[in-house]
JSON list of C-alpha atoms in Angstrom, two decimals:
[
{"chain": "A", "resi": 1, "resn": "UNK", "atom": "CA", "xyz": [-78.05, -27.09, -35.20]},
{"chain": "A", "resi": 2, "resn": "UNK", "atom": "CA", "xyz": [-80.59, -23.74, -34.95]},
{"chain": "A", "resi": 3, "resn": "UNK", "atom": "CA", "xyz": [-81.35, -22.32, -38.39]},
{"chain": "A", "resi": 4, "resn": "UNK", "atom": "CA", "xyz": [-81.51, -18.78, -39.19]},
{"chain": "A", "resi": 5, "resn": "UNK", "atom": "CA", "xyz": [-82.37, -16.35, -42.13]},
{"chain": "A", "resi": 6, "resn": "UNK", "atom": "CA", "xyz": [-79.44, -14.70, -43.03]},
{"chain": "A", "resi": 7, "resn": "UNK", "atom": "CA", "xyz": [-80.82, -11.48, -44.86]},
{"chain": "A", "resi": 8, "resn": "UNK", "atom": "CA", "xyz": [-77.90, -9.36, -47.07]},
{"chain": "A", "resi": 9, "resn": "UNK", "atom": "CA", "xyz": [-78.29, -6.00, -48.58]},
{"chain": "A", "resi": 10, "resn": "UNK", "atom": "CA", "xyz": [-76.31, -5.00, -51.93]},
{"chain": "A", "resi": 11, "resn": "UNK", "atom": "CA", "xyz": [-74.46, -1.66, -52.39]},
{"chain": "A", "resi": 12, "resn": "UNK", "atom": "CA", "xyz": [-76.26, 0.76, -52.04]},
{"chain": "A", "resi": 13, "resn": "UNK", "atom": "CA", "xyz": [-79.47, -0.93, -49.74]},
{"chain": "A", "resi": 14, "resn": "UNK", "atom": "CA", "xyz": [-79.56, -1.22, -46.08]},
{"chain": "A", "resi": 15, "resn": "UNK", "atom": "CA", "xyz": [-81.84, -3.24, -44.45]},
{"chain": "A", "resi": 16, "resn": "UNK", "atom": "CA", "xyz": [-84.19, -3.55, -41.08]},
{"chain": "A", "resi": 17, "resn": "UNK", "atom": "CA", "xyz": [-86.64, -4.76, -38.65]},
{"chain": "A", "resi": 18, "resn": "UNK", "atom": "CA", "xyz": [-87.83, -1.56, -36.94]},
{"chain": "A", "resi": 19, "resn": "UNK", "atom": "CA", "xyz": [-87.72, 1.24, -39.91]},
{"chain": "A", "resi": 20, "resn": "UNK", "atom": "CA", "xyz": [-84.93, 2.99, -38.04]},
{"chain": "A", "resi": 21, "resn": "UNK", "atom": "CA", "xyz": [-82.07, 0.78, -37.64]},
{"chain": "A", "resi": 22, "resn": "UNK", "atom": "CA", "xyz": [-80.61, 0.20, -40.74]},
{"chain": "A", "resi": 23, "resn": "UNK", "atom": "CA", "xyz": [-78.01, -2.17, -41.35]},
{"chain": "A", "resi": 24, "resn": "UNK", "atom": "CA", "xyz": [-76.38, -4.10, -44.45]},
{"chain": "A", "resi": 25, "resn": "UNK", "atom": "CA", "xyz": [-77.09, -7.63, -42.91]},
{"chain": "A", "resi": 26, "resn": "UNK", "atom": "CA", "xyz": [-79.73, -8.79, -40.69]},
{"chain": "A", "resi": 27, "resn": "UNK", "atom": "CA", "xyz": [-79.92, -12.78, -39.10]},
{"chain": "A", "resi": 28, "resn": "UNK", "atom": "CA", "xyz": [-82.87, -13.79, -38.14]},
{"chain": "A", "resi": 29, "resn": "UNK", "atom": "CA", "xyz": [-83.94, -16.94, -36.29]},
{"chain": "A", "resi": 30, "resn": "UNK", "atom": "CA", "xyz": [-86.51, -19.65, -38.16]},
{"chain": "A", "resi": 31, "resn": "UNK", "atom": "CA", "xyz": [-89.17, -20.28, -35.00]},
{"chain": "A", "resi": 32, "resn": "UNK", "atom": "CA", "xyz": [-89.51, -24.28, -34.16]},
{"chain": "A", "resi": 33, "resn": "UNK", "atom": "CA", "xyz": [-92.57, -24.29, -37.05]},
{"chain": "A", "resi": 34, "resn": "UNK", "atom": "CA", "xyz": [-89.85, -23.17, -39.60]},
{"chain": "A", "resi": 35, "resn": "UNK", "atom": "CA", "xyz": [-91.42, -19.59, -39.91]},
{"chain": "A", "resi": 36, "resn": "UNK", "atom": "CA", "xyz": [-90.40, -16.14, -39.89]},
{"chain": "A", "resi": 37, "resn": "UNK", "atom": "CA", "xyz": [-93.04, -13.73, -39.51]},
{"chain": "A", "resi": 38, "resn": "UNK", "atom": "CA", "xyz": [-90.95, -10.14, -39.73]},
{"chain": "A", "resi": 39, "resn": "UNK", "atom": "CA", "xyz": [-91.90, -7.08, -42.03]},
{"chain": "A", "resi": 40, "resn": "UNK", "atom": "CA", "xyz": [-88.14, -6.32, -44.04]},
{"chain": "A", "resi": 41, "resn": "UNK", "atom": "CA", "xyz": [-87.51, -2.95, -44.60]},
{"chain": "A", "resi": 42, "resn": "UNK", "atom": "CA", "xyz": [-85.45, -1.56, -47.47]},
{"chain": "A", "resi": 43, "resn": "UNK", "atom": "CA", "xyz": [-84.17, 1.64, -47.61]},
{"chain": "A", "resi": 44, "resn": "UNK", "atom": "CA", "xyz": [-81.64, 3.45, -50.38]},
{"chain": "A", "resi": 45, "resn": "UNK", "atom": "CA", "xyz": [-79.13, 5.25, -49.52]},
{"chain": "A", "resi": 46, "resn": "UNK", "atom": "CA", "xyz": [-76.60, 5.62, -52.46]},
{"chain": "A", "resi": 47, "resn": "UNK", "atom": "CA", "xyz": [-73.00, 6.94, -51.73]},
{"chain": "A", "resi": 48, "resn": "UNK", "atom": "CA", "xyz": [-72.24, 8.01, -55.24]},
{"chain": "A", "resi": 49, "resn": "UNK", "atom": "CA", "xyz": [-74.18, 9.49, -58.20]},
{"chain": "A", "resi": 50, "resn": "UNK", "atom": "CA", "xyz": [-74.21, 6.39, -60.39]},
{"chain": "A", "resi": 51, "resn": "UNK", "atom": "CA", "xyz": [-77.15, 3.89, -60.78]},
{"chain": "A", "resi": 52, "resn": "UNK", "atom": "CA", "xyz": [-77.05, 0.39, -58.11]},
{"chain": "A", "resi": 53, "resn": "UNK", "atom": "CA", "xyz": [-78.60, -2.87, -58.69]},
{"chain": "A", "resi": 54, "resn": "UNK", "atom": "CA", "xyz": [-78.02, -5.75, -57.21]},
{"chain": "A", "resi": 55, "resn": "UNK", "atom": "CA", "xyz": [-80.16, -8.33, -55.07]},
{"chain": "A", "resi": 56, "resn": "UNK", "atom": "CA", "xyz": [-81.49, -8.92, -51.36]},
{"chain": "A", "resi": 57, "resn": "UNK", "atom": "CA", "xyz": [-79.65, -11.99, -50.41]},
{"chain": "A", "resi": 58, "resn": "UNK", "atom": "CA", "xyz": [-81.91, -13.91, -48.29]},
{"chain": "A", "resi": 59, "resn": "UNK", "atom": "CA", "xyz": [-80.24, -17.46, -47.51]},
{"chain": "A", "resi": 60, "resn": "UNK", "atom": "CA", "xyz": [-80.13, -20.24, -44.97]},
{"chain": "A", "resi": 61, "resn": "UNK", "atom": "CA", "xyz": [-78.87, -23.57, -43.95]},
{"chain": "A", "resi": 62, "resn": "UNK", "atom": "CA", "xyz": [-81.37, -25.65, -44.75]},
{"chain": "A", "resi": 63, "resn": "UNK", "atom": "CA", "xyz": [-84.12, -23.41, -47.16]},
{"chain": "A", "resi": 64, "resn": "UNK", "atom": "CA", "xyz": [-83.36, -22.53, -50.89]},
{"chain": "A", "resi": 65, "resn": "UNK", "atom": "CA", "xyz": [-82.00, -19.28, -51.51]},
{"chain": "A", "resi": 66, "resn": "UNK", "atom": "CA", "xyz": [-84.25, -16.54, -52.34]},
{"chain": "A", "resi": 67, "resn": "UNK", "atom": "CA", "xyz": [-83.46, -13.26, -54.22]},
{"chain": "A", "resi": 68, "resn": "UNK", "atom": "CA", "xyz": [-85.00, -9.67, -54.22]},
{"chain": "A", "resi": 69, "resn": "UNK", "atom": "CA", "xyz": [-83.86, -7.73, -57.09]},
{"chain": "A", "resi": 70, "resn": "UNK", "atom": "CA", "xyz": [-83.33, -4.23, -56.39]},
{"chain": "A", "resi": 71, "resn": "UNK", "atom": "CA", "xyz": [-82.00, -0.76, -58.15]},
{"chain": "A", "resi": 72, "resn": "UNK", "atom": "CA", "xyz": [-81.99, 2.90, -57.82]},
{"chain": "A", "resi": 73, "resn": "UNK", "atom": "CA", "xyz": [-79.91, 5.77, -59.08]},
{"chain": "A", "resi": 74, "resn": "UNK", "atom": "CA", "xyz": [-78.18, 7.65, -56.66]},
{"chain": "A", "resi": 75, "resn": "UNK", "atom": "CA", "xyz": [-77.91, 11.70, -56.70]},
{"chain": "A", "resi": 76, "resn": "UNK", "atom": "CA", "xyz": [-74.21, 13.58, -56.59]},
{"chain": "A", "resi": 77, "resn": "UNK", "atom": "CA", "xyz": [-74.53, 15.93, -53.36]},
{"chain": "A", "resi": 78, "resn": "UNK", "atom": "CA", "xyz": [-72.58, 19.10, -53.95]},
{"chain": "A", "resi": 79, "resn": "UNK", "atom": "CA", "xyz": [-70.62, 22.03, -51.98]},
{"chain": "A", "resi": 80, "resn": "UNK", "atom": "CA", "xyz": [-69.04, 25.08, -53.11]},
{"chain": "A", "resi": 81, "resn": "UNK", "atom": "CA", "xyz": [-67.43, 27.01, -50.76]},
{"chain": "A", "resi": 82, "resn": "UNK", "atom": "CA", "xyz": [-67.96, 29.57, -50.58]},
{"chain": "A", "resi": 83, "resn": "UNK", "atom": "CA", "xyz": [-71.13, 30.11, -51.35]},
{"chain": "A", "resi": 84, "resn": "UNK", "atom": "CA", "xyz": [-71.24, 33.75, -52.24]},
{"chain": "A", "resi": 85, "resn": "UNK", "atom": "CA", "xyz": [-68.33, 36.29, -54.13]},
{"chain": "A", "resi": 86, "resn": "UNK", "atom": "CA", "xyz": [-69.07, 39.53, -53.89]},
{"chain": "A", "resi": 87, "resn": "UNK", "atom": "CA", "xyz": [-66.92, 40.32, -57.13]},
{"chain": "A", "resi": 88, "resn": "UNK", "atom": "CA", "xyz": [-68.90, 42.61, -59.00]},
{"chain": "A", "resi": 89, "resn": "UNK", "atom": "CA", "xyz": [-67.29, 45.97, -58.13]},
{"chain": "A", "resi": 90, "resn": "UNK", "atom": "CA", "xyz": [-65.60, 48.19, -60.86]},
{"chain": "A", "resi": 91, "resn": "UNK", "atom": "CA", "xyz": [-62.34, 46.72, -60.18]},
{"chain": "A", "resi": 92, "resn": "UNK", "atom": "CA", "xyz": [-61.51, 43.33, -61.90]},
{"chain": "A", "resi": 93, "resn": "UNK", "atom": "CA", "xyz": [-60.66, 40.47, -59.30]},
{"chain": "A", "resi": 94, "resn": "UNK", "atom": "CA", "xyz": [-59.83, 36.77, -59.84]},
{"chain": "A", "resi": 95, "resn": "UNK", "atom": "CA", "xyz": [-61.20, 34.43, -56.61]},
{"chain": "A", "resi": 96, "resn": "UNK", "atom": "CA", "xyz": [-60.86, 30.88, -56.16]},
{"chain": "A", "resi": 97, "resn": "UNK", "atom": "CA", "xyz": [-63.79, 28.64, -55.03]},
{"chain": "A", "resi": 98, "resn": "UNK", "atom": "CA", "xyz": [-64.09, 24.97, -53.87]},
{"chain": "A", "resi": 99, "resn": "UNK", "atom": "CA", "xyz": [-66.40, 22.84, -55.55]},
{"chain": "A", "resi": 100, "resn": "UNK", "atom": "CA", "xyz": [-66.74, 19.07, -53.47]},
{"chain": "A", "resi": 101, "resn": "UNK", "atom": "CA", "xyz": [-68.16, 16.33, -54.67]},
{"chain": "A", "resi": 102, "resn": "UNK", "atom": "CA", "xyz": [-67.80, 12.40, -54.79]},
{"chain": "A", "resi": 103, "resn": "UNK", "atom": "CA", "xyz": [-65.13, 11.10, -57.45]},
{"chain": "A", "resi": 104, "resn": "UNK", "atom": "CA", "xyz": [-67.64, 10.31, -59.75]},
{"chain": "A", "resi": 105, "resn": "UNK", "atom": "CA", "xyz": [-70.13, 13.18, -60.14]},
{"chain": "A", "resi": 106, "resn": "UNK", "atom": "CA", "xyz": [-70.09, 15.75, -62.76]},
{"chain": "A", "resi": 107, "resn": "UNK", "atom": "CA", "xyz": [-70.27, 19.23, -62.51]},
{"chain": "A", "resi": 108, "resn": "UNK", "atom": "CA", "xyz": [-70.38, 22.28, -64.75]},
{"chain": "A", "resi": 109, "resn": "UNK", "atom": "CA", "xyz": [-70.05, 26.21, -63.92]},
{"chain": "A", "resi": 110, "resn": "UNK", "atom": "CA", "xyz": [-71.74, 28.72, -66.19]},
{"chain": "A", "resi": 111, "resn": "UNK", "atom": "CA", "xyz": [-70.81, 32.61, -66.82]},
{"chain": "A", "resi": 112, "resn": "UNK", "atom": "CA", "xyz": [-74.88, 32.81, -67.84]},
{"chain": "A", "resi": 113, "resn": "UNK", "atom": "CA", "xyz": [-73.07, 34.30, -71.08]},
{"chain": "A", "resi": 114, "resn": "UNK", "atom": "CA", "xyz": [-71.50, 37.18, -69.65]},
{"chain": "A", "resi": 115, "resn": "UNK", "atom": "CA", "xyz": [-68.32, 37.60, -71.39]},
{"chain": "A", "resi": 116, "resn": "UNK", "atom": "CA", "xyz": [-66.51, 39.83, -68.43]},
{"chain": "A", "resi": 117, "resn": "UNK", "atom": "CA", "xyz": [-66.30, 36.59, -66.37]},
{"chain": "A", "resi": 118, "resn": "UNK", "atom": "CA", "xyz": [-63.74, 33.79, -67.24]},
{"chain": "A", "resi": 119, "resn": "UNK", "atom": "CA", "xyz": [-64.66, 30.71, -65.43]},
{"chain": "A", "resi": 120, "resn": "UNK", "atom": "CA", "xyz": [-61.67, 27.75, -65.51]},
{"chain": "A", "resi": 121, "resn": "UNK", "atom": "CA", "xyz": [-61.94, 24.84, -65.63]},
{"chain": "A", "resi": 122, "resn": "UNK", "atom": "CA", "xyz": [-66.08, 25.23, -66.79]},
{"chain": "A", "resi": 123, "resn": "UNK", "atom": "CA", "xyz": [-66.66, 21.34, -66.16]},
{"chain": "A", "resi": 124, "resn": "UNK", "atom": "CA", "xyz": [-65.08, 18.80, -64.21]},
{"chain": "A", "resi": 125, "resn": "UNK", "atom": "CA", "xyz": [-65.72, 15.44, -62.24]},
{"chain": "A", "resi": 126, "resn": "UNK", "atom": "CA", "xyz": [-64.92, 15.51, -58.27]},
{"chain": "A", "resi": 127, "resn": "UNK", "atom": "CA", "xyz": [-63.52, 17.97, -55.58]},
{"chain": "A", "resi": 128, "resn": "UNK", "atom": "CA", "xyz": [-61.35, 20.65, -57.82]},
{"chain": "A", "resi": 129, "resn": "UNK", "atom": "CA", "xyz": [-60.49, 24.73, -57.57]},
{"chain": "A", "resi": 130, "resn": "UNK", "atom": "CA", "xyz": [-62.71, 26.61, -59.77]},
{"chain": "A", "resi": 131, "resn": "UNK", "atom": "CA", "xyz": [-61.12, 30.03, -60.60]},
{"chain": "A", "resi": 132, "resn": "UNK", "atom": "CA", "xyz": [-63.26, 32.93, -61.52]},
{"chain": "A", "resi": 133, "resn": "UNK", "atom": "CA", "xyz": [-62.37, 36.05, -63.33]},
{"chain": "A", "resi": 134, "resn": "UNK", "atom": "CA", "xyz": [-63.80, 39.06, -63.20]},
{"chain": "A", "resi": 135, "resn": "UNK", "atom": "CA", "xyz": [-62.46, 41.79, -65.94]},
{"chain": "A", "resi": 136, "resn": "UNK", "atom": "CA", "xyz": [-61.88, 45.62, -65.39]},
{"chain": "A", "resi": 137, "resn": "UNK", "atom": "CA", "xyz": [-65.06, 47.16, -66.00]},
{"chain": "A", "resi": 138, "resn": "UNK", "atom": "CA", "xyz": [-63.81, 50.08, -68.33]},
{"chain": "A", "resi": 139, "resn": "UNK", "atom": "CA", "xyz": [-67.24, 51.86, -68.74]},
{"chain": "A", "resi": 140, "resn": "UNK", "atom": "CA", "xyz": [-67.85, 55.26, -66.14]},
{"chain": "A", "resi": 141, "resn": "UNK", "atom": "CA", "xyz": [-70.40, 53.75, -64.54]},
{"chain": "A", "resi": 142, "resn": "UNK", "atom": "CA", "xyz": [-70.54, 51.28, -61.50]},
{"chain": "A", "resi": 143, "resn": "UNK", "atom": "CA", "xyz": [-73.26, 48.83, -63.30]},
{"chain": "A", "resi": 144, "resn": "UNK", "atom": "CA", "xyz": [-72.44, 45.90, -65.58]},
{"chain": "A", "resi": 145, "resn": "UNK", "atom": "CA", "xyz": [-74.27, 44.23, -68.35]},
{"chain": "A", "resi": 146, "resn": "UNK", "atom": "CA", "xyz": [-76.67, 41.57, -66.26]},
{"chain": "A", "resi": 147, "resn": "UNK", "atom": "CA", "xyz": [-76.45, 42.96, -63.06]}
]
């Protein structure tokens, strides 16, 4: 029976041969003199903002299993949509936006301590409506503290 290297990537890892391929598990074959002579790359690509460890699982019929430890912390990606409100007329106005992001990433919204806009909810964890209030400006002219 042919031996190979059977090379496994945790969570959060891929793994390859060329630098461009990337892929969670990689077999290899062992050559006749029981060698392998191939340059593993490791690349990390988290899905979630929460840290990863784990180990490069390199195993085979008939060789002792050999593990890489490896670990990282992933970053939360996020979207609001949309991007821009163009809110800050003399008139008050309540909008809605969109702010996207994995499950398990944290968020927070800020007013930058202008007391004329009422941001709810201020924090929050995942995809979720943000609404944002903009009160009457009662003063005669078009300007607001900040602005």
């Amino acid at each position: 029976m042919e031996d190979s290297l059977i090379i496994t990537a945790p969570d959060g890892f891929k793994i390859s041969l060329d630098n461009e391929n990337y892929k969670p598990e990689l077999k290899l074959p062992i050559k006749t003199d029981n060698t392998i002579n191939e340059t593993i790359n490791v690349i990390f690509i988290p899905q979630e903002g929460v840290s990863y460890s784990g180990n490069i699982k390199n195993s085979s019929l008939y060789a002792e299993d050999v593990d890489i430890q490896c670990a990282g912390v992933g970053k939360c990606k996020f979207i609001v949509q949309p991007a821009i409100l163009n809110i800050f007329n003399q008139e008050g106005r309540t909008d809605t936006i969109i702010v996207s992001t994995n499950s398990k990433c944290t968020w927070t919204t800020t007013n930058n301590g202008y007391n004329w806009i009422i941001i709810s909810p201020f924090t929050g964890t995942g995809t979720k409506d943000v609404i944002i209030k903009v009160e009457n400006n009662t003063t005669n002219n078009t300007g607001r503290d900040g602005i």
